[in-house]
Amino acid sequence: MRAKTPAEIEIMREGGKKLARTLDILAKKVQPGITPRQLADIAEVEVKKAGLQPILKGYEGFPDVLCISVNQAIVHGMPGKKAFKDGDVVKLDLTIGYKNLILDSALSVYAGSGEPPADVKRLLEGTKRALEAGINAISGGGTRVGDISAAIQDTLDKHKLGVIRDLVGHAIGDKIHEEPSIPNYGVAGTGPVLPAGVTIAVEPMASLGDWHIDTASDGWTVVMRDGSLGAHFEHTVLVTKNGAEILTSL
Ligand code: MF3
Ligand code: CO
Ligand code: CO
C-alpha cells in the first residue's frame, strides 16, 4: 500500500473508467448460449481496444484476461467451453493495467430472460449493497480496515448470506494484491489504518448457503463447498481526504 501521487490518481481514474466500460460491454453479452471461452476472446479484443494492459493473462499461469465464474463457482473461474444457461449467475472479474497502475473490478449478472427467483435477487442485491456499504464506511484518511469489513458483514448478514472468509479484498496499484487485506467480516475501529491517497479493492463474496469454499480440480476455480450459488462485486476505490472515490464506476 502506497499513497498515489496526483498524476497517478489521474491515470487510475482514466484506467478505471476504461475498465468499467469494458466490463459493461462484457456484462451485456452474458446470455444463454454464449460460452465463457467466447466471452474471454471478446474481452481480450476489448481490453486491447481500450488501451488496457491484460495483466491477468499469464499471471501465475492464469490463461485469460478475466475470470469468469458460474453459479457455485464464486471466483477465479477459468473461461471454459460450457455455454451459459438460462438462470445462471455469472461473475466477471477483470483486472487490468493502465500506464503500469493496476485496477480490479468485478460484477455478477443473471443470465436469463425473466426476473431472477427471489433468492437469487437477494444474493445479487445483498452482495452489491454490501459493496456499497463497505465503500460508504470509508470516511477518508484514517479509516480502519475493520470499519469497511464490519459494514460489509453487517449488510451480508442482514440479507442472510454466507460471508466468504478465506478470500478478501486488498490494497492495489503497483501489484494486484498488496497489503493490507480487506476482509469481508470484522469489527469497526480495528485493523490497519488507511491513509488518504491509497487505493484498495473492496470485494464482498457471498453465497446463498454456507461460506466454506474449495478449489476445483482445475487448480483455479473457487467453488462453494455446499454447491450453493455465489455472488461477487468489486470496485477499486481511492481513499480521499474525507471519503472515497470509486475509480471503476461507469
Ligand atoms: N481479480 C482477482 C481479485 O479480485 C484476482 C484474480 S488473480 C487470478 O483479487 F489469478 F486468480 F486470476
Ligand atoms: Co478482481
Ligand atoms: Co481483487
PDB file of N, CA and C in Angstrom, residues 84-177:
ATOM      1  N   PHE A  84     -23.381 -20.645 -21.188  1.00  0.00           N
ATOM      2  CA  PHE A  84     -24.271 -20.167 -20.130  1.00  0.00           C
ATOM      3  C   PHE A  84     -25.682 -20.676 -20.412  1.00  0.00           C
ATOM      4  N   LYS A  85     -26.412 -20.996 -19.328  1.00  0.00           N
ATOM      5  CA  LYS A  85     -27.805 -21.433 -19.442  1.00  0.00           C
ATOM      6  C   LYS A  85     -28.709 -20.368 -18.833  1.00  0.00           C
ATOM      7  N   ASP A  86     -29.965 -20.415 -19.234  1.00  0.00           N
ATOM      8  CA  ASP A  86     -30.958 -19.507 -18.659  1.00  0.00           C
ATOM      9  C   ASP A  86     -30.982 -19.703 -17.140  1.00  0.00           C
ATOM     10  N   GLY A  87     -30.819 -18.616 -16.403  1.00  0.00           N
ATOM     11  CA  GLY A  87     -30.861 -18.706 -14.944  1.00  0.00           C
ATOM     12  C   GLY A  87     -29.504 -18.796 -14.270  1.00  0.00           C
ATOM     13  N   ASP A  88     -28.428 -18.882 -15.039  1.00  0.00           N
ATOM     14  CA  ASP A  88     -27.091 -18.915 -14.431  1.00  0.00           C
ATOM     15  C   ASP A  88     -26.755 -17.576 -13.774  1.00  0.00           C
ATOM     16  N   VAL A  89     -25.980 -17.651 -12.707  1.00  0.00           N
ATOM     17  CA  VAL A  89     -25.415 -16.449 -12.087  1.00  0.00           C
ATOM     18  C   VAL A  89     -23.940 -16.402 -12.479  1.00  0.00           C
ATOM     19  N   VAL A  90     -23.583 -15.369 -13.240  1.00  0.00           N
ATOM     20  CA  VAL A  90     -22.255 -15.305 -13.857  1.00  0.00           C
ATOM     21  C   VAL A  90     -21.458 -14.151 -13.254  1.00  0.00           C
ATOM     22  N   LYS A  91     -20.242 -14.456 -12.786  1.00  0.00           N
ATOM     23  CA  LYS A  91     -19.362 -13.455 -12.221  1.00  0.00           C
ATOM     24  C   LYS A  91     -18.231 -13.154 -13.196  1.00  0.00           C
ATOM     25  N   LEU A  92     -18.043 -11.880 -13.511  1.00  0.00           N
ATOM     26  CA  LEU A  92     -16.937 -11.442 -14.362  1.00  0.00           C
ATOM     27  C   LEU A  92     -15.994 -10.615 -13.500  1.00  0.00           C
ATOM     28  N   ASP A  93     -14.727 -10.951 -13.493  1.00  0.00           N
ATOM     29  CA  ASP A  93     -13.742 -10.233 -12.676  1.00  0.00           C
ATOM     30  C   ASP A  93     -12.563  -9.872 -13.577  1.00  0.00           C
ATOM     31  N   LEU A  94     -12.417  -8.572 -13.820  1.00  0.00           N
ATOM     32  CA  LEU A  94     -11.424  -8.086 -14.779  1.00  0.00           C
ATOM     33  C   LEU A  94     -10.370  -7.250 -14.062  1.00  0.00           C
ATOM     34  N   THR A  95      -9.133  -7.663 -14.201  1.00  0.00           N
ATOM     35  CA  THR A  95      -8.004  -6.927 -13.612  1.00  0.00           C
ATOM     36  C   THR A  95      -7.134  -6.457 -14.769  1.00  0.00           C
ATOM     37  N   ILE A  96      -6.847  -5.160 -14.804  1.00  0.00           N
ATOM     38  CA  ILE A  96      -6.053  -4.636 -15.934  1.00  0.00           C
ATOM     39  C   ILE A  96      -4.964  -3.691 -15.414  1.00  0.00           C
ATOM     40  N   GLY A  97      -4.029  -3.403 -16.294  1.00  0.00           N
ATOM     41  CA  GLY A  97      -3.069  -2.346 -16.014  1.00  0.00           C
ATOM     42  C   GLY A  97      -3.354  -1.174 -16.934  1.00  0.00           C
ATOM     43  N   TYR A  98      -3.074   0.015 -16.456  1.00  0.00           N
ATOM     44  CA  TYR A  98      -3.147   1.192 -17.311  1.00  0.00           C
ATOM     45  C   TYR A  98      -1.960   2.076 -16.946  1.00  0.00           C
ATOM     46  N   LYS A  99      -1.089   2.285 -17.915  1.00  0.00           N
ATOM     47  CA  LYS A  99       0.151   3.013 -17.657  1.00  0.00           C
ATOM     48  C   LYS A  99       0.835   2.475 -16.400  1.00  0.00           C
ATOM     49  N   ASN A 100       0.828   1.138 -16.318  1.00  0.00           N
ATOM     50  CA  ASN A 100       1.518   0.401 -15.259  1.00  0.00           C
ATOM     51  C   ASN A 100       0.917   0.529 -13.865  1.00  0.00           C
ATOM     52  N   LEU A 101      -0.293   1.065 -13.773  1.00  0.00           N
ATOM     53  CA  LEU A 101      -1.013   1.010 -12.498  1.00  0.00           C
ATOM     54  C   LEU A 101      -2.172   0.035 -12.653  1.00  0.00           C
ATOM     55  N   ILE A 102      -2.471  -0.692 -11.603  1.00  0.00           N
ATOM     56  CA  ILE A 102      -3.400  -1.825 -11.716  1.00  0.00           C
ATOM     57  C   ILE A 102      -4.745  -1.516 -11.064  1.00  0.00           C
ATOM     58  N   LEU A 103      -5.799  -1.933 -11.753  1.00  0.00           N
ATOM     59  CA  LEU A 103      -7.170  -1.772 -11.242  1.00  0.00           C
ATOM     60  C   LEU A 103      -7.923  -3.083 -11.397  1.00  0.00           C
ATOM     61  N   ASP A 104      -8.929  -3.258 -10.550  1.00  0.00           N
ATOM     62  CA  ASP A 104      -9.620  -4.552 -10.439  1.00  0.00           C
ATOM     63  C   ASP A 104     -11.103  -4.278 -10.198  1.00  0.00           C
ATOM     64  N   SER A 105     -11.975  -4.911 -10.970  1.00  0.00           N
ATOM     65  CA  SER A 105     -13.408  -4.739 -10.728  1.00  0.00           C
ATOM     66  C   SER A 105     -14.142  -6.002 -11.154  1.00  0.00           C
ATOM     67  N   ALA A 106     -15.209  -6.300 -10.430  1.00  0.00           N
ATOM     68  CA  ALA A 106     -15.989  -7.499 -10.733  1.00  0.00           C
ATOM     69  C   ALA A 106     -17.472  -7.215 -10.551  1.00  0.00           C
ATOM     70  N   LEU A 107     -18.287  -7.983 -11.251  1.00  0.00           N
ATOM     71  CA  LEU A 107     -19.737  -7.901 -11.058  1.00  0.00           C
ATOM     72  C   LEU A 107     -20.354  -9.263 -11.305  1.00  0.00           C
ATOM     73  N   SER A 108     -21.602  -9.376 -10.871  1.00  0.00           N
ATOM     74  CA  SER A 108     -22.351 -10.620 -11.045  1.00  0.00           C
ATOM     75  C   SER A 108     -23.595 -10.301 -11.849  1.00  0.00           C
ATOM     76  N   VAL A 109     -23.865 -11.121 -12.844  1.00  0.00           N
ATOM     77  CA  VAL A 109     -25.065 -10.893 -13.656  1.00  0.00           C
ATOM     78  C   VAL A 109     -25.887 -12.176 -13.751  1.00  0.00           C
ATOM     79  N   TYR A 110     -27.167 -11.956 -13.905  1.00  0.00           N
ATOM     80  CA  TYR A 110     -28.101 -13.060 -14.061  1.00  0.00           C
ATOM     81  C   TYR A 110     -28.271 -13.319 -15.549  1.00  0.00           C
ATOM     82  N   ALA A 111     -27.927 -14.516 -15.983  1.00  0.00           N
ATOM     83  CA  ALA A 111     -28.070 -14.859 -17.396  1.00  0.00           C
ATOM     84  C   ALA A 111     -29.468 -15.432 -17.583  1.00  0.00           C
ATOM     85  N   GLY A 112     -30.382 -14.595 -17.969  1.00  0.00           N
ATOM     86  CA  GLY A 112     -31.729 -15.124 -18.124  1.00  0.00           C
ATOM     87  C   GLY A 112     -32.644 -14.071 -18.672  1.00  0.00           C
ATOM     88  N   SER A 113     -33.711 -14.533 -19.228  1.00  0.00           N
ATOM     89  CA  SER A 113     -34.661 -13.635 -19.863  1.00  0.00           C
ATOM     90  C   SER A 113     -35.590 -13.027 -18.826  1.00  0.00           C
ATOM     91  N   GLY A 114     -36.104 -13.852 -17.926  1.00  0.00           N
ATOM     92  CA  GLY A 114     -37.098 -13.354 -16.969  1.00  0.00           C
ATOM     93  C   GLY A 114     -36.472 -12.737 -15.733  1.00  0.00           C
ATOM     94  N   GLU A 115     -37.329 -12.470 -14.757  1.00  0.00           N
ATOM     95  CA  GLU A 115     -36.889 -11.982 -13.450  1.00  0.00           C
ATOM     96  C   GLU A 115     -36.157 -13.114 -12.730  1.00  0.00           C
ATOM     97  N   PRO A 116     -35.086 -12.814 -12.010  1.00  0.00           N
ATOM     98  CA  PRO A 116     -34.445 -13.860 -11.212  1.00  0.00           C
ATOM     99  C   PRO A 116     -35.374 -14.300 -10.068  1.00  0.00           C
ATOM    100  N   PRO A 117     -35.267 -15.553  -9.632  1.00  0.00           N
ATOM    101  CA  PRO A 117     -36.018 -16.000  -8.455  1.00  0.00           C
ATOM    102  C   PRO A 117     -35.652 -15.145  -7.240  1.00  0.00           C
ATOM    103  N   ALA A 118     -36.546 -15.126  -6.243  1.00  0.00           N
ATOM    104  CA  ALA A 118     -36.367 -14.236  -5.082  1.00  0.00           C
ATOM    105  C   ALA A 118     -35.018 -14.448  -4.383  1.00  0.00           C
ATOM    106  N   ASP A 119     -34.587 -15.698  -4.225  1.00  0.00           N
ATOM    107  CA  ASP A 119     -33.326 -15.912  -3.500  1.00  0.00           C
ATOM    108  C   ASP A 119     -32.123 -15.427  -4.316  1.00  0.00           C
ATOM    109  N   VAL A 120     -32.205 -15.521  -5.627  1.00  0.00           N
ATOM    110  CA  VAL A 120     -31.112 -15.021  -6.477  1.00  0.00           C
ATOM    111  C   VAL A 120     -31.058 -13.487  -6.400  1.00  0.00           C
ATOM    112  N   LYS A 121     -32.238 -12.876  -6.361  1.00  0.00           N
ATOM    113  CA  LYS A 121     -32.313 -11.415  -6.191  1.00  0.00           C
ATOM    114  C   LYS A 121     -31.682 -10.989  -4.872  1.00  0.00           C
ATOM    115  N   ARG A 122     -32.005 -11.739  -3.824  1.00  0.00           N
ATOM    116  CA  ARG A 122     -31.451 -11.422  -2.504  1.00  0.00           C
ATOM    117  C   ARG A 122     -29.926 -11.545  -2.531  1.00  0.00           C
ATOM    118  N   LEU A 123     -29.431 -12.572  -3.204  1.00  0.00           N
ATOM    119  CA  LEU A 123     -27.985 -12.780  -3.313  1.00  0.00           C
ATOM    120  C   LEU A 123     -27.311 -11.626  -4.058  1.00  0.00           C
ATOM    121  N   LEU A 124     -27.867 -11.293  -5.216  1.00  0.00           N
ATOM    122  CA  LEU A 124     -27.231 -10.265  -6.060  1.00  0.00           C
ATOM    123  C   LEU A 124     -27.351  -8.886  -5.421  1.00  0.00           C
ATOM    124  N   GLU A 125     -28.549  -8.562  -4.946  1.00  0.00           N
ATOM    125  CA  GLU A 125     -28.750  -7.243  -4.332  1.00  0.00           C
ATOM    126  C   GLU A 125     -27.969  -7.119  -3.033  1.00  0.00           C
ATOM    127  N   GLY A 126     -28.014  -8.169  -2.220  1.00  0.00           N
ATOM    128  CA  GLY A 126     -27.329  -8.127  -0.928  1.00  0.00           C
ATOM    129  C   GLY A 126     -25.826  -7.954  -1.088  1.00  0.00           C
ATOM    130  N   THR A 127     -25.248  -8.648  -2.054  1.00  0.00           N
ATOM    131  CA  THR A 127     -23.793  -8.561  -2.238  1.00  0.00           C
ATOM    132  C   THR A 127     -23.407  -7.194  -2.807  1.00  0.00           C
ATOM    133  N   LYS A 128     -24.251  -6.689  -3.727  1.00  0.00           N
ATOM    134  CA  LYS A 128     -23.997  -5.362  -4.294  1.00  0.00           C
ATOM    135  C   LYS A 128     -24.131  -4.276  -3.229  1.00  0.00           C
ATOM    136  N   ARG A 129     -25.172  -4.399  -2.413  1.00  0.00           N
ATOM    137  CA  ARG A 129     -25.367  -3.446  -1.299  1.00  0.00           C
ATOM    138  C   ARG A 129     -24.205  -3.500  -0.319  1.00  0.00           C
ATOM    139  N   ALA A 130     -23.682  -4.699  -0.107  1.00  0.00           N
ATOM    140  CA  ALA A 130     -22.554  -4.856   0.823  1.00  0.00           C
ATOM    141  C   ALA A 130     -21.333  -4.102   0.297  1.00  0.00           C
ATOM    142  N   LEU A 131     -21.125  -4.156  -1.015  1.00  0.00           N
ATOM    143  CA  LEU A 131     -20.022  -3.393  -1.606  1.00  0.00           C
ATOM    144  C   LEU A 131     -20.242  -1.896  -1.377  1.00  0.00           C
ATOM    145  N   GLU A 132     -21.466  -1.444  -1.631  1.00  0.00           N
ATOM    146  CA  GLU A 132     -21.774  -0.019  -1.420  1.00  0.00           C
ATOM    147  C   GLU A 132     -21.571   0.371   0.043  1.00  0.00           C
ATOM    148  N   ALA A 133     -22.033  -0.494   0.953  1.00  0.00           N
ATOM    149  CA  ALA A 133     -21.908  -0.201   2.387  1.00  0.00           C
ATOM    150  C   ALA A 133     -20.436  -0.138   2.795  1.00  0.00           C
ATOM    151  N   GLY A 134     -19.643  -1.058   2.260  1.00  0.00           N
ATOM    152  CA  GLY A 134     -18.214  -1.059   2.574  1.00  0.00           C
ATOM    153  C   GLY A 134     -17.547   0.233   2.115  1.00  0.00           C
ATOM    154  N   ILE A 135     -17.902   0.660   0.916  1.00  0.00           N
ATOM    155  CA  ILE A 135     -17.308   1.895   0.372  1.00  0.00           C
ATOM    156  C   ILE A 135     -17.803   3.108   1.168  1.00  0.00           C
ATOM    157  N   ASN A 136     -19.093   3.095   1.519  1.00  0.00           N
ATOM    158  CA  ASN A 136     -19.646   4.220   2.300  1.00  0.00           C
ATOM    159  C   ASN A 136     -19.044   4.318   3.698  1.00  0.00           C
ATOM    160  N   ALA A 137     -18.489   3.208   4.169  1.00  0.00           N
ATOM    161  CA  ALA A 137     -17.877   3.218   5.506  1.00  0.00           C
ATOM    162  C   ALA A 137     -16.499   3.891   5.490  1.00  0.00           C
ATOM    163  N   ILE A 138     -15.999   4.207   4.306  1.00  0.00           N
ATOM    164  CA  ILE A 138     -14.697   4.880   4.210  1.00  0.00           C
ATOM    165  C   ILE A 138     -14.926   6.376   4.421  1.00  0.00           C
ATOM    166  N   SER A 139     -14.419   6.887   5.537  1.00  0.00           N
ATOM    167  CA  SER A 139     -14.667   8.289   5.877  1.00  0.00           C
ATOM    168  C   SER A 139     -13.461   9.155   5.546  1.00  0.00           C
ATOM    169  N   GLY A 140     -12.538   8.617   4.767  1.00  0.00           N
ATOM    170  CA  GLY A 140     -11.347   9.366   4.385  1.00  0.00           C
ATOM    171  C   GLY A 140     -10.109   8.787   5.054  1.00  0.00           C
ATOM    172  N   GLY A 141      -8.973   9.473   4.881  1.00  0.00           N
ATOM    173  CA  GLY A 141      -7.726   9.035   5.510  1.00  0.00           C
ATOM    174  C   GLY A 141      -7.969   8.826   6.998  1.00  0.00           C
ATOM    175  N   GLY A 142      -7.435   7.731   7.546  1.00  0.00           N
ATOM    176  CA  GLY A 142      -7.663   7.417   8.959  1.00  0.00           C
ATOM    177  C   GLY A 142      -8.694   6.327   9.158  1.00  0.00           C
ATOM    178  N   THR A 143      -9.436   6.011   8.096  1.00  0.00           N
ATOM    179  CA  THR A 143     -10.387   4.893   8.178  1.00  0.00           C
ATOM    180  C   THR A 143      -9.633   3.615   8.525  1.00  0.00           C
ATOM    181  N   ARG A 144     -10.222   2.801   9.406  1.00  0.00           N
ATOM    182  CA  ARG A 144      -9.624   1.492   9.732  1.00  0.00           C
ATOM    183  C   ARG A 144     -10.236   0.440   8.818  1.00  0.00           C
ATOM    184  N   VAL A 145      -9.436  -0.533   8.456  1.00  0.00           N
ATOM    185  CA  VAL A 145      -9.940  -1.622   7.597  1.00  0.00           C
ATOM    186  C   VAL A 145     -11.188  -2.264   8.210  1.00  0.00           C
ATOM    187  N   GLY A 146     -11.193  -2.421   9.531  1.00  0.00           N
ATOM    188  CA  GLY A 146     -12.342  -3.032  10.209  1.00  0.00           C
ATOM    189  C   GLY A 146     -13.640  -2.262  10.003  1.00  0.00           C
ATOM    190  N   ASP A 147     -13.550  -0.962   9.772  1.00  0.00           N
ATOM    191  CA  ASP A 147     -14.770  -0.168   9.504  1.00  0.00           C
ATOM    192  C   ASP A 147     -15.438  -0.668   8.228  1.00  0.00           C
ATOM    193  N   ILE A 148     -14.613  -0.913   7.217  1.00  0.00           N
ATOM    194  CA  ILE A 148     -15.125  -1.400   5.929  1.00  0.00           C
ATOM    195  C   ILE A 148     -15.663  -2.824   6.102  1.00  0.00           C
ATOM    196  N   SER A 149     -14.856  -3.668   6.733  1.00  0.00           N
ATOM    197  CA  SER A 149     -15.212  -5.081   6.918  1.00  0.00           C
ATOM    198  C   SER A 149     -16.539  -5.223   7.658  1.00  0.00           C
ATOM    199  N   ALA A 150     -16.693  -4.465   8.734  1.00  0.00           N
ATOM    200  CA  ALA A 150     -17.905  -4.581   9.559  1.00  0.00           C
ATOM    201  C   ALA A 150     -19.137  -4.157   8.771  1.00  0.00           C
ATOM    202  N   ALA A 151     -19.005  -3.100   7.969  1.00  0.00           N
ATOM    203  CA  ALA A 151     -20.152  -2.619   7.178  1.00  0.00           C
ATOM    204  C   ALA A 151     -20.561  -3.667   6.140  1.00  0.00           C
ATOM    205  N   ILE A 152     -19.579  -4.312   5.544  1.00  0.00           N
ATOM    206  CA  ILE A 152     -19.876  -5.364   4.562  1.00  0.00           C
ATOM    207  C   ILE A 152     -20.562  -6.542   5.259  1.00  0.00           C
ATOM    208  N   GLN A 153     -19.963  -6.996   6.354  1.00  0.00           N
ATOM    209  CA  GLN A 153     -20.521  -8.156   7.066  1.00  0.00           C
ATOM    210  C   GLN A 153     -21.952  -7.884   7.518  1.00  0.00           C
ATOM    211  N   ASP A 154     -22.174  -6.699   8.040  1.00  0.00           N
ATOM    212  CA  ASP A 154     -23.498  -6.336   8.539  1.00  0.00           C
ATOM    213  C   ASP A 154     -24.544  -6.438   7.419  1.00  0.00           C
ATOM    214  N   THR A 155     -24.175  -5.927   6.247  1.00  0.00           N
ATOM    215  CA  THR A 155     -25.119  -5.947   5.120  1.00  0.00           C
ATOM    216  C   THR A 155     -25.360  -7.372   4.630  1.00  0.00           C
ATOM    217  N   LEU A 156     -24.304  -8.166   4.546  1.00  0.00           N
ATOM    218  CA  LEU A 156     -24.473  -9.566   4.114  1.00  0.00           C
ATOM    219  C   LEU A 156     -25.304 -10.338   5.139  1.00  0.00           C
ATOM    220  N   ASP A 157     -25.048 -10.098   6.417  1.00  0.00           N
ATOM    221  CA  ASP A 157     -25.826 -10.763   7.477  1.00  0.00           C
ATOM    222  C   ASP A 157     -27.307 -10.407   7.348  1.00  0.00           C
ATOM    223  N   LYS A 158     -27.573  -9.129   7.112  1.00  0.00           N
ATOM    224  CA  LYS A 158     -28.972  -8.682   7.003  1.00  0.00           C
ATOM    225  C   LYS A 158     -29.684  -9.369   5.851  1.00  0.00           C
ATOM    226  N   HIS A 159     -28.930  -9.706   4.812  1.00  0.00           N
ATOM    227  CA  HIS A 159     -29.529 -10.396   3.661  1.00  0.00           C
ATOM    228  C   HIS A 159     -29.447 -11.918   3.813  1.00  0.00           C
ATOM    229  N   LYS A 160     -29.004 -12.364   4.985  1.00  0.00           N
ATOM    230  CA  LYS A 160     -28.930 -13.807   5.291  1.00  0.00           C
ATOM    231  C   LYS A 160     -28.065 -14.567   4.275  1.00  0.00           C
ATOM    232  N   LEU A 161     -26.900 -13.986   4.003  1.00  0.00           N
ATOM    233  CA  LEU A 161     -25.988 -14.600   3.034  1.00  0.00           C
ATOM    234  C   LEU A 161     -24.760 -15.148   3.747  1.00  0.00           C
ATOM    235  N   GLY A 162     -24.172 -16.200   3.182  1.00  0.00           N
ATOM    236  CA  GLY A 162     -22.914 -16.730   3.690  1.00  0.00           C
ATOM    237  C   GLY A 162     -21.784 -15.779   3.326  1.00  0.00           C
ATOM    238  N   VAL A 163     -20.949 -15.440   4.289  1.00  0.00           N
ATOM    239  CA  VAL A 163     -19.851 -14.488   4.076  1.00  0.00           C
ATOM    240  C   VAL A 163     -18.562 -15.265   3.865  1.00  0.00           C
ATOM    241  N   ILE A 164     -18.053 -15.257   2.644  1.00  0.00           N
ATOM    242  CA  ILE A 164     -16.821 -16.000   2.359  1.00  0.00           C
ATOM    243  C   ILE A 164     -15.682 -15.369   3.163  1.00  0.00           C
ATOM    244  N   ARG A 165     -14.982 -16.211   3.910  1.00  0.00           N
ATOM    245  CA  ARG A 165     -13.976 -15.702   4.850  1.00  0.00           C
ATOM    246  C   ARG A 165     -12.548 -15.898   4.347  1.00  0.00           C
ATOM    247  N   ASP A 166     -12.339 -16.885   3.492  1.00  0.00           N
ATOM    248  CA  ASP A 166     -10.965 -17.228   3.091  1.00  0.00           C
ATOM    249  C   ASP A 166     -10.443 -16.378   1.941  1.00  0.00           C
ATOM    250  N   LEU A 167     -11.297 -15.576   1.344  1.00  0.00           N
ATOM    251  CA  LEU A 167     -10.864 -14.682   0.274  1.00  0.00           C
ATOM    252  C   LEU A 167     -11.232 -13.267   0.675  1.00  0.00           C
ATOM    253  N   VAL A 168     -10.379 -12.323   0.333  1.00  0.00           N
ATOM    254  CA  VAL A 168     -10.527 -10.969   0.885  1.00  0.00           C
ATOM    255  C   VAL A 168     -10.203  -9.912  -0.173  1.00  0.00           C
ATOM    256  N   GLY A 169     -10.640  -8.703   0.072  1.00  0.00           N
ATOM    257  CA  GLY A 169     -10.194  -7.565  -0.727  1.00  0.00           C
ATOM    258  C   GLY A 169      -8.750  -7.227  -0.364  1.00  0.00           C
ATOM    259  N   HIS A 170      -8.229  -6.187  -0.997  1.00  0.00           N
ATOM    260  CA  HIS A 170      -6.785  -5.944  -0.903  1.00  0.00           C
ATOM    261  C   HIS A 170      -6.455  -4.538  -1.369  1.00  0.00           C
ATOM    262  N   ALA A 171      -5.348  -4.007  -0.859  1.00  0.00           N
ATOM    263  CA  ALA A 171      -4.810  -2.795  -1.473  1.00  0.00           C
ATOM    264  C   ALA A 171      -4.301  -3.170  -2.866  1.00  0.00           C
ATOM    265  N   ILE A 172      -4.212  -2.178  -3.752  1.00  0.00           N
ATOM    266  CA  ILE A 172      -3.891  -2.453  -5.160  1.00  0.00           C
ATOM    267  C   ILE A 172      -3.226  -1.221  -5.765  1.00  0.00           C
ATOM    268  N   GLY A 173      -2.533  -1.415  -6.863  1.00  0.00           N
ATOM    269  CA  GLY A 173      -1.957  -0.268  -7.583  1.00  0.00           C
ATOM    270  C   GLY A 173      -0.675  -0.632  -8.297  1.00  0.00           C
ATOM    271  N   ASP A 174       0.365  -0.968  -7.528  1.00  0.00           N
ATOM    272  CA  ASP A 174       1.623  -1.377  -8.151  1.00  0.00           C
ATOM    273  C   ASP A 174       1.601  -2.871  -8.467  1.00  0.00           C
ATOM    274  N   LYS A 175       0.866  -3.607  -7.633  1.00  0.00           N
ATOM    275  CA  LYS A 175       0.641  -5.040  -7.855  1.00  0.00           C
ATOM    276  C   LYS A 175      -0.853  -5.292  -7.707  1.00  0.00           C
ATOM    277  N   ILE A 176      -1.315  -6.489  -8.115  1.00  0.00           N
ATOM    278  CA  ILE A 176      -2.746  -6.789  -7.925  1.00  0.00           C
ATOM    279  C   ILE A 176      -3.060  -6.833  -6.439  1.00  0.00           C
ATOM    280  N   HIS A 177      -2.321  -7.651  -5.730  1.00  0.00           N
ATOM    281  CA  HIS A 177      -2.622  -7.864  -4.317  1.00  0.00           C
ATOM    282  C   HIS A 177      -1.538  -7.249  -3.456  1.00  0.00           C
TER     283      HIS A 177
END
